[in-house]
Tab-separated table of C-alpha atoms in Angstrom:
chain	number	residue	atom	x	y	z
A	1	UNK	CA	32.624	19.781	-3.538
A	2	UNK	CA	30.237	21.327	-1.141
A	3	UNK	CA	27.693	20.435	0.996
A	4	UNK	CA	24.481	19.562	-0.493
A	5	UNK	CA	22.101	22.525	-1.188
A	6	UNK	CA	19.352	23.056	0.521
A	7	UNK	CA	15.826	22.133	-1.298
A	8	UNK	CA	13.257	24.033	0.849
A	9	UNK	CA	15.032	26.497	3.006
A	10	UNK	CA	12.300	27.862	5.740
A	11	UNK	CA	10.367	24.783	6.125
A	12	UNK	CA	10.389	23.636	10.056
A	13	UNK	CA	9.628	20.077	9.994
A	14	UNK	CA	7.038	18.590	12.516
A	15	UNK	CA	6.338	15.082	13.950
A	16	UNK	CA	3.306	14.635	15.581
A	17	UNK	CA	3.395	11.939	17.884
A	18	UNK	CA	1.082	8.943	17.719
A	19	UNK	CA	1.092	6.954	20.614
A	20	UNK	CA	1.633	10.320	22.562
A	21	UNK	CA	-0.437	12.448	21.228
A	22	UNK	CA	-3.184	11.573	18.348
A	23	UNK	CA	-3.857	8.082	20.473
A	24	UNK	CA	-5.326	10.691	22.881
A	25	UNK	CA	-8.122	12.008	20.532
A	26	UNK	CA	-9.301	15.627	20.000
A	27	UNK	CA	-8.198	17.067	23.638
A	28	UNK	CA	-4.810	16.435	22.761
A	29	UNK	CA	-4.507	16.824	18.975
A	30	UNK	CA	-6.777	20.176	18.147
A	31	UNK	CA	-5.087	22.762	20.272
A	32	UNK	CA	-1.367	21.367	18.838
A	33	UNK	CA	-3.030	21.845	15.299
A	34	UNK	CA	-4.088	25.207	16.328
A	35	UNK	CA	-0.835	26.496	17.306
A	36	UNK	CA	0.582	24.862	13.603
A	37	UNK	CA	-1.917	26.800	12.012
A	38	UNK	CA	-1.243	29.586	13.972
A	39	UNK	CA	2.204	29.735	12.819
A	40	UNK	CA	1.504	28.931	9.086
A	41	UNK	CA	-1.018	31.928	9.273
A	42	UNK	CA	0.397	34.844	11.764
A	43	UNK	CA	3.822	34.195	11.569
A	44	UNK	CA	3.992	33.089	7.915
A	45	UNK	CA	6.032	29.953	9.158
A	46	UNK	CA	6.300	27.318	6.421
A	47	UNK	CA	5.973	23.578	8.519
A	48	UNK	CA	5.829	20.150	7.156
A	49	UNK	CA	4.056	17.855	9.416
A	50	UNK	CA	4.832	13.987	9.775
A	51	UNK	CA	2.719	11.316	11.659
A	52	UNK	CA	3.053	8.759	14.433
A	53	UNK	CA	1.447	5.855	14.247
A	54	UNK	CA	1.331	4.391	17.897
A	55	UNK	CA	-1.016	1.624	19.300
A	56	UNK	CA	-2.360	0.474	16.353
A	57	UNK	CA	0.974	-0.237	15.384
A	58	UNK	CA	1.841	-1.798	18.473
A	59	UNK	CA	-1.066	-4.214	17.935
A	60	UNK	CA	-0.018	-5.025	14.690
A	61	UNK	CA	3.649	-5.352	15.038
A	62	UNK	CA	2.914	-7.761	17.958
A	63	UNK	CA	0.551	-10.021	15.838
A	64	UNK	CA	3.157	-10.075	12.965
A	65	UNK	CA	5.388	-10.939	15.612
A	66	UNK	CA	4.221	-13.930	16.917
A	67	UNK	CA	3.403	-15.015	13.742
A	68	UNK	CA	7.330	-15.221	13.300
A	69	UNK	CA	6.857	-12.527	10.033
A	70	UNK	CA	10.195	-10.747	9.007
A	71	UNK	CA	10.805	-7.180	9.868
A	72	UNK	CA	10.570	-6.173	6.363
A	73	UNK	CA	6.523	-6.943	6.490
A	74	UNK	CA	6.484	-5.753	9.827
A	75	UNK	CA	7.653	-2.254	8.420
A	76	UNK	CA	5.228	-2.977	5.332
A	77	UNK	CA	2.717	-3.344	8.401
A	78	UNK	CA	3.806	-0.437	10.361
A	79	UNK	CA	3.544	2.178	7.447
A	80	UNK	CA	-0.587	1.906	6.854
A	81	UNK	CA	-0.849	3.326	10.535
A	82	UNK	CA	0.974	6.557	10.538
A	83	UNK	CA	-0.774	7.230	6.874
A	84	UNK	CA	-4.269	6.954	8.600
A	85	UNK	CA	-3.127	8.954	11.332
A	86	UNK	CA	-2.550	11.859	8.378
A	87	UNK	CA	-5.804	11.448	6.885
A	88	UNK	CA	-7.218	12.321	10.152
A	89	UNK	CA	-4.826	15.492	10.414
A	90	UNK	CA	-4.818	16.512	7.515
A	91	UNK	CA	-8.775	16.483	7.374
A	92	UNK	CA	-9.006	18.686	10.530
A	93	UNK	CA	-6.534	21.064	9.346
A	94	UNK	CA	-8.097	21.239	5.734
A	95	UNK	CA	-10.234	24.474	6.526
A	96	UNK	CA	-6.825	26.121	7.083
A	97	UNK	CA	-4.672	24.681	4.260
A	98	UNK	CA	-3.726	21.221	5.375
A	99	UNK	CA	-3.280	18.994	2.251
A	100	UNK	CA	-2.014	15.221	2.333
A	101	UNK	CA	0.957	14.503	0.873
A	102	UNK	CA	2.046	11.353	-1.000
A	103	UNK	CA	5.622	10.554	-0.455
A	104	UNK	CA	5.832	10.299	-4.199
A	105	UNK	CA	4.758	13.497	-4.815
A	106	UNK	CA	7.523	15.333	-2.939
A	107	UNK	CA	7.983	17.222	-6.388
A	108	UNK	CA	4.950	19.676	-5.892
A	109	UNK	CA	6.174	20.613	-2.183
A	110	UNK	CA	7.918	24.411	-3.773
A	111	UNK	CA	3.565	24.879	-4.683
A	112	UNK	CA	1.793	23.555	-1.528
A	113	UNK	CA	4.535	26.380	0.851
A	114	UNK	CA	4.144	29.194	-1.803
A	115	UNK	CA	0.270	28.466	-1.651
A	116	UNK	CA	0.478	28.939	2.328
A	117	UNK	CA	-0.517	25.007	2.426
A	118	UNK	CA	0.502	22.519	5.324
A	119	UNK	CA	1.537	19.357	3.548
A	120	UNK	CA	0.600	16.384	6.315
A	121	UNK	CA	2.252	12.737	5.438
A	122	UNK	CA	2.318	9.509	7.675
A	123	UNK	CA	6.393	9.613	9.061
A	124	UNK	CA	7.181	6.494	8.262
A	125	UNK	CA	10.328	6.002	5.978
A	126	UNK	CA	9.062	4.348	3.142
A	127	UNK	CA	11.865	1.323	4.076
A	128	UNK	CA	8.794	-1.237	3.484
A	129	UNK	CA	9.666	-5.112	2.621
A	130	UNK	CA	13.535	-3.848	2.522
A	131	UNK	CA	13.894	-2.317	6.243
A	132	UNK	CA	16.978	-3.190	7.899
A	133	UNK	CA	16.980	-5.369	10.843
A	134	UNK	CA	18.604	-5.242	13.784
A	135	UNK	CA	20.203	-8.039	16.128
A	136	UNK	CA	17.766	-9.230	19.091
A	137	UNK	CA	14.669	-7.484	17.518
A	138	UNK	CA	11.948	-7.784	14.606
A	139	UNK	CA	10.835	-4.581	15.567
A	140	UNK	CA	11.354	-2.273	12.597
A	141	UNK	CA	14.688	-0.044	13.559
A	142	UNK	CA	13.427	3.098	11.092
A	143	UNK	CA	10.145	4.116	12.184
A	144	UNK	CA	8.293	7.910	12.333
A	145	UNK	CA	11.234	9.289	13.802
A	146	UNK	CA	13.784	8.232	11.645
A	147	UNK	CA	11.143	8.682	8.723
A	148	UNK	CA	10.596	12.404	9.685
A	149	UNK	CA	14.129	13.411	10.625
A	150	UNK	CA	15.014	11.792	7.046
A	151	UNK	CA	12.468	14.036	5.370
A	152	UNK	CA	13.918	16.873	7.080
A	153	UNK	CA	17.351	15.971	6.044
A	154	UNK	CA	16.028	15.973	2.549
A	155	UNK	CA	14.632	19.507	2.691
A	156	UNK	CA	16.856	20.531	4.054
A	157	UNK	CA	15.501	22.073	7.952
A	158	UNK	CA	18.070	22.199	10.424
A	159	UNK	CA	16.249	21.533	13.380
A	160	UNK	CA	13.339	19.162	13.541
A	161	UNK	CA	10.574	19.265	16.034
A	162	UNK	CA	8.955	15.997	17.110
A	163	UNK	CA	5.433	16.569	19.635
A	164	UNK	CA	5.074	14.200	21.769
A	165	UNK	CA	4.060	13.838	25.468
A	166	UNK	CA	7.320	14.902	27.553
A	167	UNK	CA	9.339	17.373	28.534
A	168	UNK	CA	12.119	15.662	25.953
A	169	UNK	CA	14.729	13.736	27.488
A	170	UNK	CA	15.520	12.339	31.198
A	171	UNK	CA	17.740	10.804	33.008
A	172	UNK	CA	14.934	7.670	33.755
A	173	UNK	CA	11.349	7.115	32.215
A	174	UNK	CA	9.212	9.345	33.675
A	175	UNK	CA	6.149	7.605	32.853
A	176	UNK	CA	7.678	4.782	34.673
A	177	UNK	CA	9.591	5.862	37.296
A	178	UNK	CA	8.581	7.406	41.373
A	179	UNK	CA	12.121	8.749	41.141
A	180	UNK	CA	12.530	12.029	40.333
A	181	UNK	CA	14.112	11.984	37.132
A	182	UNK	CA	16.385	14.861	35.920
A	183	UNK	CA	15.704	16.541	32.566
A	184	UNK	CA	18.267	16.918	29.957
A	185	UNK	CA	18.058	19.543	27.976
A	186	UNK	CA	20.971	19.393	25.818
A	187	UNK	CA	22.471	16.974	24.548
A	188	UNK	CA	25.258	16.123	21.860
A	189	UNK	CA	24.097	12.613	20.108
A	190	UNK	CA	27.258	10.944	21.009
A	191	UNK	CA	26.897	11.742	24.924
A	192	UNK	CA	23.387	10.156	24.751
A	193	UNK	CA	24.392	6.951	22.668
A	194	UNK	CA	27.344	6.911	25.579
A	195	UNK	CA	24.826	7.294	28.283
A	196	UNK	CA	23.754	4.034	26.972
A	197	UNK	CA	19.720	4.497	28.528
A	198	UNK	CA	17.755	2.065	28.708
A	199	UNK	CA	14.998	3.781	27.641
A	200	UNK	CA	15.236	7.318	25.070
A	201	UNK	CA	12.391	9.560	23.707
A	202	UNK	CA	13.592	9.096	19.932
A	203	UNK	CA	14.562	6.479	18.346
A	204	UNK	CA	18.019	5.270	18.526
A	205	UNK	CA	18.309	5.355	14.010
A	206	UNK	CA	17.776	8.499	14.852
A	207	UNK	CA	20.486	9.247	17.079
A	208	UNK	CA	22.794	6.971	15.211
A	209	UNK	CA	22.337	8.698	12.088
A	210	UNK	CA	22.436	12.634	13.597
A	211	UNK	CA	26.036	13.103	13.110
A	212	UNK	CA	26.476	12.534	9.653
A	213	UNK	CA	23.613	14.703	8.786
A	214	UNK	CA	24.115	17.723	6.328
A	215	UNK	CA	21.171	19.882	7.761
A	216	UNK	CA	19.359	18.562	9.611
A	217	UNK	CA	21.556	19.017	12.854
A	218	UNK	CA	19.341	19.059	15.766
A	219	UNK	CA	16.090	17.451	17.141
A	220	UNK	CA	14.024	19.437	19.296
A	221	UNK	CA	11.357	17.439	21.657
A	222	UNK	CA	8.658	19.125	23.375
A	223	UNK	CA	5.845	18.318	25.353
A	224	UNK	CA	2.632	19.348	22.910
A	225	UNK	CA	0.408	18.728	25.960
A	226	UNK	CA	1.418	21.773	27.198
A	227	UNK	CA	-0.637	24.524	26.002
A	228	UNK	CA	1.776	27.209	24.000
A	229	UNK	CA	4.668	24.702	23.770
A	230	UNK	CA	4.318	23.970	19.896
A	231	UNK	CA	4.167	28.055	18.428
A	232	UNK	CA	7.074	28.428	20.834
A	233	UNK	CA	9.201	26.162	19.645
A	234	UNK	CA	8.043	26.697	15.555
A	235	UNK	CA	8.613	30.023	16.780
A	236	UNK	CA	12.957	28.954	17.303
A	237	UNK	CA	12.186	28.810	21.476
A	238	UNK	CA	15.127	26.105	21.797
A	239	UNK	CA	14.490	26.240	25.799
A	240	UNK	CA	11.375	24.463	25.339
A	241	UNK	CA	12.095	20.558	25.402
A	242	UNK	CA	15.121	18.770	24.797
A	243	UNK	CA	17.152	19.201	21.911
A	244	UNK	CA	19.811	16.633	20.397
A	245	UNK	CA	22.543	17.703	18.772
A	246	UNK	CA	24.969	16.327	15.862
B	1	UNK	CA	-1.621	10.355	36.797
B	2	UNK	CA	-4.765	8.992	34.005
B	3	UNK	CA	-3.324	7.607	30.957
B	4	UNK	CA	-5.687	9.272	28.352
B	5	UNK	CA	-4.545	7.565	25.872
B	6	UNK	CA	-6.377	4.820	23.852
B	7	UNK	CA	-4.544	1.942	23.514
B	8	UNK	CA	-5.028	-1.625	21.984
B	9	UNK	CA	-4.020	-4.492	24.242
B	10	UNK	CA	-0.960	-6.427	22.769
B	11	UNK	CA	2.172	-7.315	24.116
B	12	UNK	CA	3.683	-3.915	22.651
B	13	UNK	CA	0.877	-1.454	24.619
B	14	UNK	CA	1.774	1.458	25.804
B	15	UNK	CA	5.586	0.735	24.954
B	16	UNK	CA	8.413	3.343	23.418
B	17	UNK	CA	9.323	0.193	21.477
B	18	UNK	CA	13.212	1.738	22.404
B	19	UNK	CA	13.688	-0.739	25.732
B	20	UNK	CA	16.020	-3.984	24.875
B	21	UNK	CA	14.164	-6.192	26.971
B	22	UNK	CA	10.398	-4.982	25.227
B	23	UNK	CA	12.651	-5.534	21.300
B	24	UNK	CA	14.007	-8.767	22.415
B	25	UNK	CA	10.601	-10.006	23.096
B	26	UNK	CA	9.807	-9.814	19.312
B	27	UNK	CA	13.117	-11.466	18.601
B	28	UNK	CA	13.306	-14.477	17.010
B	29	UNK	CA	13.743	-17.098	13.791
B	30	UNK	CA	11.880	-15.726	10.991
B	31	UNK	CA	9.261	-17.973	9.209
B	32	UNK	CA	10.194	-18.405	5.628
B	33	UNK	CA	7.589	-17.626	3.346
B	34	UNK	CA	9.018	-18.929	0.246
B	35	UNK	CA	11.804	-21.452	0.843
B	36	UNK	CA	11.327	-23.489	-1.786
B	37	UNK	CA	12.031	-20.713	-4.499
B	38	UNK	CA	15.209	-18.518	-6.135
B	39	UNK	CA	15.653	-15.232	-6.419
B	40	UNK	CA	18.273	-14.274	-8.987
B	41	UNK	CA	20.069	-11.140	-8.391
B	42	UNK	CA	21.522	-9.564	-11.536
B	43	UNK	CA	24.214	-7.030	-11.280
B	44	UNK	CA	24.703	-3.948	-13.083
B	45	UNK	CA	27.852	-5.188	-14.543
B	46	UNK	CA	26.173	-7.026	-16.666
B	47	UNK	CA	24.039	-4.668	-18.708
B	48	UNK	CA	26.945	-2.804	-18.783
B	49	UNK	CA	29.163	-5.632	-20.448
B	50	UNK	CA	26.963	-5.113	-23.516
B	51	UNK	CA	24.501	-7.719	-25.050
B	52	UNK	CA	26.343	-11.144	-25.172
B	53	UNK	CA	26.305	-11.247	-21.109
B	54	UNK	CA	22.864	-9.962	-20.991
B	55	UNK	CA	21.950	-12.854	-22.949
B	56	UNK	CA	24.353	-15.340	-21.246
B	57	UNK	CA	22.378	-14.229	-18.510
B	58	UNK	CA	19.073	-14.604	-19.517
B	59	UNK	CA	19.838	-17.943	-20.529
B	60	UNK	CA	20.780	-19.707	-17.201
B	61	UNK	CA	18.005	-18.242	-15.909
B	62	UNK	CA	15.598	-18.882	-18.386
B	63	UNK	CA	16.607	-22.776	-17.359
B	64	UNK	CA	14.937	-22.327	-14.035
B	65	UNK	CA	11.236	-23.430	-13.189
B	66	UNK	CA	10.544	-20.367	-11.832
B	67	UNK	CA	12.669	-17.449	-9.859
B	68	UNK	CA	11.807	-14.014	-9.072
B	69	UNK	CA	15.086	-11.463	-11.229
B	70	UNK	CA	15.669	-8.433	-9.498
B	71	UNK	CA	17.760	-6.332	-11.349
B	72	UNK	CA	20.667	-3.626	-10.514
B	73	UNK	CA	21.896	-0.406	-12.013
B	74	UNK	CA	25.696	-0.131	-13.341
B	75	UNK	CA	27.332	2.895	-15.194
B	76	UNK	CA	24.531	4.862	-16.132
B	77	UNK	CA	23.804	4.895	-12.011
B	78	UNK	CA	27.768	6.094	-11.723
B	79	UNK	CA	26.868	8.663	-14.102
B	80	UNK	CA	23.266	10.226	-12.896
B	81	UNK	CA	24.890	10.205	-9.311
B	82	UNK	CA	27.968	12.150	-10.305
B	83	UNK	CA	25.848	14.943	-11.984
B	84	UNK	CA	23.751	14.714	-9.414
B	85	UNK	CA	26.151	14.860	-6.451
B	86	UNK	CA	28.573	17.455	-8.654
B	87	UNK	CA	25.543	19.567	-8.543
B	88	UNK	CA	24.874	19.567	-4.883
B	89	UNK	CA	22.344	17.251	-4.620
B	90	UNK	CA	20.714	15.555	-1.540
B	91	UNK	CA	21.882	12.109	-0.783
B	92	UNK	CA	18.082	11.026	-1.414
B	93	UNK	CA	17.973	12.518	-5.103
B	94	UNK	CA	20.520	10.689	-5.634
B	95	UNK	CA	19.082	7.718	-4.382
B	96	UNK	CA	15.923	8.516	-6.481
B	97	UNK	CA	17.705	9.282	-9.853
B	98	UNK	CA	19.967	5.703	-9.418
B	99	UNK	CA	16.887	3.970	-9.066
B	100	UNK	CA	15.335	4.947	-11.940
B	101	UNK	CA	18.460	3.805	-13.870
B	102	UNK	CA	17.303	0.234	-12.755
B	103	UNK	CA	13.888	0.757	-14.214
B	104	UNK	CA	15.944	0.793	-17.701
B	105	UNK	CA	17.721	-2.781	-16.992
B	106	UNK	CA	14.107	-4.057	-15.882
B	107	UNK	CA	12.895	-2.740	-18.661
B	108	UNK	CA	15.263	-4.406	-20.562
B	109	UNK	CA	15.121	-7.622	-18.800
B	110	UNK	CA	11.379	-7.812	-18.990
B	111	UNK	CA	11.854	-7.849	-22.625
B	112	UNK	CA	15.004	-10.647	-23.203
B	113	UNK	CA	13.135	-12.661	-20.819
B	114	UNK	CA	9.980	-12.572	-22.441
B	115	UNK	CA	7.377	-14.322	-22.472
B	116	UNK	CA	7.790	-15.458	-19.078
B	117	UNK	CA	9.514	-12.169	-17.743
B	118	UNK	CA	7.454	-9.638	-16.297
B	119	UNK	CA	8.191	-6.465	-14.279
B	120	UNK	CA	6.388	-6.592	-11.094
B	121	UNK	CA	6.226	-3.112	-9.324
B	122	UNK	CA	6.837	-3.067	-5.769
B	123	UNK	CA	3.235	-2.119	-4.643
B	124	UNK	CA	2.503	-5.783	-6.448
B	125	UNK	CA	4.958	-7.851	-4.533
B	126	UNK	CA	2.229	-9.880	-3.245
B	127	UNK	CA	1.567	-11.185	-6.972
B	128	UNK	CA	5.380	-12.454	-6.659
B	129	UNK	CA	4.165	-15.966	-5.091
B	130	UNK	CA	1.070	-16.692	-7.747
B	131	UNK	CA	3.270	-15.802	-10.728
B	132	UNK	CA	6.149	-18.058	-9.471
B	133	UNK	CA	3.272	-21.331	-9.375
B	134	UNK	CA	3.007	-20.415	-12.673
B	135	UNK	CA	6.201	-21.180	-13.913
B	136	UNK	CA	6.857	-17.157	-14.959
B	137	UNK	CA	10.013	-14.847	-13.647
B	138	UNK	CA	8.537	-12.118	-12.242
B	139	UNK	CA	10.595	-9.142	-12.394
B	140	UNK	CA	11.689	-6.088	-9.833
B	141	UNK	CA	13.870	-3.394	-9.137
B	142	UNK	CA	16.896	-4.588	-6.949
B	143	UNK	CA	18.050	-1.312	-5.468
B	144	UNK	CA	15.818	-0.456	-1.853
B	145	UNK	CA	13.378	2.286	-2.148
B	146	UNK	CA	14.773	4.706	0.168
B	147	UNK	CA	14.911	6.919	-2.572
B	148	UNK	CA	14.664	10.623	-0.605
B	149	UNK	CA	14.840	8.713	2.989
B	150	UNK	CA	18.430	7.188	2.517
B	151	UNK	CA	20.002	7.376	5.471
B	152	UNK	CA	22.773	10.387	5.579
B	153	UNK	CA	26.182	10.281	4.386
B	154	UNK	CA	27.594	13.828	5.631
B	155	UNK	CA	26.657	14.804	1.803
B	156	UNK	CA	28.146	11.503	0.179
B	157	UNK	CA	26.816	9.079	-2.205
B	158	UNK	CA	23.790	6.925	-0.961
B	159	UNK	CA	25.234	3.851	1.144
B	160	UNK	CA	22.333	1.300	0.254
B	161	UNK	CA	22.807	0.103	-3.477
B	162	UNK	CA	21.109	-3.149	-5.208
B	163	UNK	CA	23.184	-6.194	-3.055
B	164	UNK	CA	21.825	-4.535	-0.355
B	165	UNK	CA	18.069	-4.285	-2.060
B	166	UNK	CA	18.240	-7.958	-3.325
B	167	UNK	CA	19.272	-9.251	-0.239
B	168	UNK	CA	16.719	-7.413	1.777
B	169	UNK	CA	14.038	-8.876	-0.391
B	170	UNK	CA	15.433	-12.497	-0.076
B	171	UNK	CA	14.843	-12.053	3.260
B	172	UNK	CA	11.658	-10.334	3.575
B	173	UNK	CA	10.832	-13.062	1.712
B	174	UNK	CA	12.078	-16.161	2.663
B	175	UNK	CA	13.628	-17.413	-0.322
B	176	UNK	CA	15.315	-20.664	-0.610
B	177	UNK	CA	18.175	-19.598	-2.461
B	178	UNK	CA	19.714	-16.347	-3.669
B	179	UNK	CA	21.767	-16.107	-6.813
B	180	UNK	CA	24.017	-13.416	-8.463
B	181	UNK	CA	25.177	-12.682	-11.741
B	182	UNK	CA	27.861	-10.432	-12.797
B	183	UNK	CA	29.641	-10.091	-16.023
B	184	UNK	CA	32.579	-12.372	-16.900
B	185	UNK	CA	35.683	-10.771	-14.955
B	186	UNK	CA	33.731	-8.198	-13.011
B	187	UNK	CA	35.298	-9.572	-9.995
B	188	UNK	CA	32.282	-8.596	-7.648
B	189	UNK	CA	30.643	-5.221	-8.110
């Protein structure tokens, strides 16, 4: 028996991140949809894009929190936000082919790439009321990351990008930190689960769940801030960023 | 540098929601939302014992006041998933066809256990609590709906079947009590 086939070879993958990117309004968000479209149009690049939610989630997940709710309403909570956050990308990319996509409609996907669309969903994985939890946390483990890099698993890209507002991975928070922190910009999954941080860029599903993917083998994280960054890396740049490895 | 971004004060702002000490912050005993019902958990052994432990089944439950039946899959899941997986299949499409086997033992289920059984789709959980006050056995698919987002298995079968499902819900939920059925002799499926 094989390995699984791949269902939509071609199609790059994209999160857009929320709190790091679409929580900063049009500056930030138009020119990163400009390079997607860019890519979709010039370089006939086929990309799925995913959705962060960020501090609207935040605010919610720290309500349901205190309220003592279980981490499978939290999750149930967390989803709405990312899904709004698509409605607002997909809208501004509608003039050049961006179409929402429903989760259960993953069956017409073959017709929105062949009709030069851009499908946009909200990332989360549809986990809902039955989302694991783990120990010390309500906090929902398998969020926008693990919801995108699970929908590229399913199609079947081998390297997904996730946007957000860093240069990837370093060795401390830079946000945080007067230190200068190193970058990383390789990395196998194991090393980083070894380097034990108390802080990483993805989330650690994520990185738990890398090596035992079929396709979807890498993670590539740019900084979308930076004009250019986006069409490089749709464009297979893998200098740009960090990328995690299986 | 300016944070540009707009954020929403909570106790969460402006975290990566990835440091232990920001997680264990949210940690804590979970209120239970429904501790004073059951959940019965019905395994796929028995619709695949045949009719007599579907029944047998029905029966004890049909004793209860009130209790929410989630039911699982059984053989016809084996089967799907090995045509599935012998074609080359994604993990997820498997997931996705096994849970549709369930839909047949709800289906099923609704109908020994009417008139007080009915399926309850998962966008309607929130009518689970009203129809248990009225004395009715709401019914739902066991198995999690990860469907296309299970989590990978280097190409395998999908890891999260209906124990797993039903005993997510109890939680999510808060239920009192959980109980499972499985045929005479299955020996825990």
């Amino acid at each position: 028996m094989g390995r699984p086939f791949q269902v939509l070879p071609g199609v790059t993958v994209v999160k857009i991140g929320g709190q790091s990117v679409i929580d900063r309004g049009v500056n930030a968000l138009a020119p990163i949809l400009d390079e997607i479209a860019l890519a979709v149009e010039q370089q006939e690049i086929k990309v799925l894009i995913c959705t962060g939610g960020g501090t609207r989630a935040r605010s919610i997940y720290s309500l349901a929190s205190d309220l003592q709710l279980p981490t499978g309403i939290l999750s149930a909570l967390g989803a709405r936000v990312p899904v709004q956050n698509a409605r607002i990308v997909q809208t501004m990319l509608a003039s050049r082919g961006g179409i929402f996509l429903d989760p259960d409609m993953f069956g017409l996907l073959p017709h929105y790439f062949r009709s030069g669309c851009i499908p946009v969903m909200g990332g989360m994985a549809p986990y809902g009321y039955w989302e694991m939890r783990d120990e010390g946390s309500r906090i929902p483990p398998n969020r926008t990351d693990a919801g995108t890099f699970l929908t590229a698993e399913y199609v079947g890209c081998e390297r997904a990008i996730f946007i957000k507002d860093e240069d990837g991975l370093f060795t401390a928070d830079p946000k945080l930190t007067d230190v200068a922190s190193l970058h990383i910009p390789r990395i196998t999954a194991a090393e980083l689960t070894a380097r034990d941080m108390a802080d990483v860029v993805v989330e650690r599903a994520v990185i738990d769940y890398l090596p035992n993917a079929v396709w979807c083998r890498e993670l590539q994280i740019i900084n979308g801030l930076r004009p250019g960054e986006t069409l490089k890396a749709l464009l297979g740049d893998d200098t740009r960023g960090s990328i995690i490895t299986a | 540098m300016t944070d540009t971004r707009h954020h929403i004060e909570s106790q969460l702002r402006a975290t990566t929601l990835q440091r232990s000490d920001t997680l264990t912050a949210t940690d804590g005993t979970d209120l239970p939302l429904l501790p004073d019902d059951l959940i019965c958990f019905i395994a796929g052994c028995v619709f695949d014992a045949g009719a007599d432990e579907v029944e047998r089944a029905a029966d004890m439950i049909d004793k209860h006041e009130a209790a929410l039946v989630v039911v699982g899959d059984g053989e016809r899941s084996w089967h799907v998933a090995r045509i599935a997986h012998d074609c080359g299949c994604p993990t997820g499409v498997i997931a996705q066809v096994v849970a549709s086997c369930e839909e047949m033992n709800a289906t099923v289920m609704s109908a020994v256990l009417a008139p007080r059984g009915c399926f309850i789709p998962r966008d309607e959980i929130w009518h689970v609590p009203f129809l248990l006050r009225q004395g009715m056995l709401p019914i739902m698919l066991a198995v999690p709906p990860y469907a296309l987002w299970e989590t990978p298995t280097g190409g395998g079968l999908p890891e999260h079947g209906s124990a797993f499902g039903a005993d997510r819900l109890a939680e999510a939920l808060g239920f009192g009590d959980l109980i499972e059925f499985h045929a005479d002799g299955c020996g825990g499926c």
